[in-house]
mmCIF file of C-alpha atoms in Angstrom:
data_model
loop_
_atom_site.group_PDB
_atom_site.id
_atom_site.type_symbol
_atom_site.label_atom_id
_atom_site.label_comp_id
_atom_site.label_asym_id
_atom_site.label_seq_id
_atom_site.Cartn_x
_atom_site.Cartn_y
_atom_site.Cartn_z
ATOM 1 C CA GLU A 38 15.262 -1.934 19.560
ATOM 2 C CA TRP A 39 15.765 1.604 20.867
ATOM 3 C CA VAL A 40 12.138 1.710 22.008
ATOM 4 C CA TYR A 41 12.696 -1.483 23.962
ATOM 5 C CA VAL A 42 15.833 -0.192 25.710
ATOM 6 C CA ASP A 43 14.674 3.358 26.492
ATOM 7 C CA PRO A 44 10.988 3.927 25.698
ATOM 8 C CA ALA A 45 10.825 7.316 27.437
ATOM 9 C CA THR A 46 13.598 8.718 25.254
ATOM 10 C CA ALA A 47 11.968 7.204 22.182
ATOM 11 C CA ALA A 48 8.631 8.774 23.139
ATOM 12 C CA ASN A 49 10.251 12.182 23.671
ATOM 13 C CA TRP A 50 11.978 11.945 20.296
ATOM 14 C CA VAL A 51 8.765 10.979 18.489
ATOM 15 C CA TRP A 52 6.901 13.744 20.293
ATOM 16 C CA THR A 53 9.359 16.457 19.247
ATOM 17 C CA ALA A 54 10.422 15.190 15.803
ATOM 18 C CA PHE A 55 7.042 14.330 14.272
ATOM 19 C CA ALA A 56 3.574 15.800 13.894
ATOM 20 C CA GLY A 57 0.149 14.767 12.676
ATOM 21 C CA ASP A 58 -0.532 11.193 11.615
ATOM 22 C CA ASP A 59 3.149 10.259 11.780
ATOM 23 C CA ARG A 60 3.330 11.316 15.425
ATOM 24 C CA ARG A 61 0.137 9.417 16.260
ATOM 25 C CA ASP A 62 1.219 6.239 14.469
ATOM 26 C CA LEU A 63 4.696 6.263 15.990
ATOM 27 C CA MET A 64 3.356 7.017 19.481
ATOM 28 C CA ASP A 65 1.051 4.015 19.127
ATOM 29 C CA LEU A 66 4.074 1.836 18.330
ATOM 30 C CA VAL A 67 6.093 3.251 21.224
ATOM 31 C CA ALA A 68 3.144 2.805 23.588
ATOM 32 C CA GLN A 69 2.607 -0.799 22.552
ATOM 33 C CA GLU A 70 6.257 -1.670 23.089
ATOM 34 C CA TRP A 71 6.468 0.297 26.342
ATOM 35 C CA ILE A 72 3.384 -1.369 27.844
ATOM 36 C CA GLY A 73 4.550 -4.760 26.655
ATOM 37 C CA ASN A 74 7.904 -4.389 28.394
ATOM 38 C CA GLU A 75 7.210 -2.273 31.462
ATOM 39 C CA GLY A 76 3.446 -2.284 31.932
ATOM 40 C CA PRO A 77 1.178 0.750 31.663
ATOM 41 C CA ALA A 78 2.429 2.794 34.664
ATOM 42 C CA PRO A 79 5.576 4.371 33.125
ATOM 43 C CA LEU A 80 3.706 5.277 29.942
ATOM 44 C CA ALA A 81 0.883 6.736 32.025
ATOM 45 C CA SER A 82 3.359 8.942 33.886
ATOM 46 C CA TRP A 83 4.871 10.127 30.620
ATOM 47 C CA ILE A 84 1.438 10.921 29.148
ATOM 48 C CA ASN A 85 0.470 12.815 32.308
ATOM 49 C CA SER A 86 3.573 14.966 31.857
ATOM 50 C CA VAL A 87 2.610 15.775 28.249
ATOM 51 C CA GLY A 88 -1.151 16.127 28.668
ATOM 52 C CA PRO A 89 -4.033 15.036 26.458
ATOM 53 C CA HIS A 90 -3.455 15.223 22.715
ATOM 54 C CA ILE A 91 -5.123 13.555 19.736
ATOM 55 C CA ALA A 92 -1.813 11.863 18.913
ATOM 56 C CA LEU A 93 -1.937 10.134 22.308
ATOM 57 C CA ASP A 94 -5.479 8.781 22.040
ATOM 58 C CA GLY A 95 -4.225 5.365 20.907
ATOM 59 C CA ALA A 96 -1.692 5.162 23.727
ATOM 60 C CA ILE A 97 -4.299 6.249 26.277
ATOM 61 C CA GLY A 98 -6.675 3.617 24.949
ATOM 62 C CA MET A 99 -3.986 0.980 25.407
ATOM 63 C CA ILE A 100 -3.506 2.042 29.027
ATOM 64 C CA ALA A 101 -7.254 1.891 29.663
ATOM 65 C CA LEU A 102 -7.545 -1.564 28.123
ATOM 66 C CA GLN A 103 -4.573 -2.816 30.158
ATOM 67 C CA THR A 104 -6.015 -1.543 33.449
ATOM 68 C CA VAL A 105 -9.730 -2.335 33.108
ATOM 69 C CA ASP A 106 -9.452 -5.801 34.651
ATOM 70 C CA LEU A 107 -7.628 -4.485 37.729
ATOM 71 C CA ASP A 108 -9.302 -1.098 38.170
ATOM 72 C CA PRO A 109 -12.245 -0.434 35.852
ATOM 73 C CA ALA A 110 -12.923 2.984 37.359
ATOM 74 C CA MET A 111 -9.358 4.098 36.618
ATOM 75 C CA ALA A 112 -9.670 2.726 33.090
ATOM 76 C CA MET A 113 -12.811 4.841 32.623
ATOM 77 C CA VAL A 114 -10.929 7.924 33.851
ATOM 78 C CA TRP A 115 -8.264 7.263 31.224
ATOM 79 C CA ALA A 116 -10.987 6.895 28.583
ATOM 80 C CA GLN A 117 -12.380 10.294 29.524
ATOM 81 C CA SER A 118 -9.068 11.904 28.614
ATOM 82 C CA LEU A 119 -9.336 10.919 24.941
ATOM 83 C CA VAL A 120 -9.541 13.984 22.735
ATOM 84 C CA ASP A 121 -11.586 12.443 19.907
ATOM 85 C CA ASP A 122 -15.254 12.207 20.940
ATOM 86 C CA ASP A 123 -16.028 9.119 18.838
ATOM 87 C CA ASN A 124 -12.999 7.238 20.127
ATOM 88 C CA ARG A 125 -13.867 8.213 23.703
ATOM 89 C CA SER A 126 -17.451 7.007 23.321
ATOM 90 C CA THR A 127 -16.369 3.699 21.783
ATOM 91 C CA LEU A 128 -13.779 3.093 24.486
ATOM 92 C CA GLU A 129 -16.279 3.952 27.240
ATOM 93 C CA ILE A 130 -18.653 1.343 25.824
ATOM 94 C CA VAL A 131 -15.945 -1.327 25.567
ATOM 95 C CA LEU A 132 -14.678 -0.664 29.097
ATOM 96 C CA GLY A 133 -18.161 -0.320 30.539
ATOM 97 C CA ARG A 134 -19.284 -3.645 29.096
ATOM 98 C CA ARG A 135 -16.182 -5.299 30.496
ATOM 99 C CA TRP A 136 -16.864 -3.776 33.925
ATOM 100 C CA ILE A 137 -20.501 -4.916 33.841
ATOM 101 C CA LYS A 138 -19.399 -8.443 32.941
ATOM 102 C CA MET A 139 -16.717 -8.580 35.663
ATOM 103 C CA ALA A 140 -18.580 -6.912 38.529
ATOM 104 C CA PRO A 141 -22.224 -6.206 37.686
ATOM 105 C CA GLN A 142 -23.232 -4.704 41.033
ATOM 106 C CA ASP A 143 -20.161 -2.481 41.297
ATOM 107 C CA ALA A 144 -20.683 -1.339 37.705
ATOM 108 C CA ALA A 145 -24.363 -0.610 38.333
ATOM 109 C CA ASN A 146 -23.443 1.567 41.316
ATOM 110 C CA ARG A 147 -20.390 3.371 39.952
ATOM 111 C CA LEU A 148 -20.482 3.324 36.148
ATOM 112 C CA PRO A 149 -22.936 6.226 35.747
ATOM 113 C CA GLN A 150 -20.451 8.676 37.248
ATOM 114 C CA TYR A 151 -17.736 7.656 34.766
ATOM 115 C CA VAL A 152 -19.619 7.630 31.466
ATOM 116 C CA ARG A 153 -19.278 10.956 29.670
ATOM 117 C CA SER A 154 -20.657 10.491 26.159
ATOM 118 C CA GLU A 155 -24.378 10.291 25.440
ATOM 119 C CA SER A 156 -24.018 7.328 23.092
ATOM 120 C CA ALA A 157 -22.088 5.396 25.748
ATOM 121 C CA ARG A 158 -24.715 6.310 28.343
ATOM 122 C CA ALA A 159 -27.419 4.991 26.045
ATOM 123 C CA ALA A 160 -25.508 1.780 25.317
ATOM 124 C CA LEU A 161 -24.560 1.059 28.920
ATOM 125 C CA LEU A 162 -27.084 2.616 31.253
ATOM 126 C CA GLU A 163 -30.439 2.588 29.514
ATOM 127 C CA PRO A 164 -32.349 -0.686 29.468
ATOM 128 C CA GLU A 165 -32.558 -2.364 26.104
ATOM 129 C CA GLU A 166 -35.923 -2.544 24.404
ATOM 130 C CA PRO A 167 -37.072 -6.144 24.153
ATOM 131 C CA VAL A 168 -37.346 -7.583 20.675
ATOM 132 C CA TYR A 169 -40.369 -9.720 19.935
ATOM 133 C CA TYR A 170 -40.539 -12.066 16.994
ATOM 134 C CA ALA A 171 -43.615 -12.847 14.955
ATOM 135 C CA VAL A 172 -43.898 -16.035 12.971
ATOM 136 C CA GLU A 173 -45.469 -15.607 9.593
ATOM 137 C CA GLU A 174 -46.298 -18.493 7.301
ATOM 138 C CA GLU A 175 -46.009 -18.104 3.561
ATOM 139 C CA ASP A 176 -48.082 -20.129 1.120
ATOM 140 C CA TYR A 177 -46.208 -21.978 -1.550
ATOM 141 C CA ALA A 178 -48.221 -23.018 -4.575
ATOM 142 C CA GLU A 179 -45.932 -25.935 -5.418
ATOM 143 C CA VAL A 180 -46.229 -28.294 -2.471
ATOM 144 C CA GLU A 181 -47.754 -27.770 0.930
ATOM 145 C CA GLU A 182 -44.751 -29.510 2.557
ATOM 146 C CA ASP A 183 -42.452 -26.678 1.353
ATOM 147 C CA MET A 184 -44.054 -24.188 3.724
ATOM 148 C CA GLU A 185 -41.505 -22.694 6.094
ATOM 149 C CA ALA A 186 -41.933 -20.115 8.798
ATOM 150 C CA ASP A 187 -40.178 -16.814 8.237
ATOM 151 C CA ILE A 188 -39.067 -15.147 11.454
ATOM 152 C CA GLU A 189 -38.894 -11.384 11.393
ATOM 153 C CA PRO A 190 -38.230 -8.996 14.285
ATOM 154 C CA VAL A 191 -41.165 -6.878 15.367
ATOM 155 C CA GLN A 192 -40.463 -3.566 17.046
#
């Protein structure tokens, strides 16, 4: 209930009273409640005052996911502030795919400047290799009617 009434005070308390996984887990809870009640802007201001930290990666991800539909470029900027490289790459891919789906031309023009990780660049910006399928028939000794085509991808 305290988080609902005064999320900034709750966030400050969690930030100073806890460390490690406890801090991260509790900040995720505070962030979820804060965004749910006041939207992402107040939490974003608080995070900007603290600065990037691994314990805030979850909260930053929540902000990015809340803002991607309104401002995908801003969501990508938030994603770039994640400390953990794997989390940043995953979030860039999720946000980038959403942007491409919502506004393909805008994403094609602007997304390259916002994607930081190589794996996200590969997933979002490089064309996919086409997959061709070959049909191979197998002989069945029992009955000729039992023959079925097996479909296997060919690279």
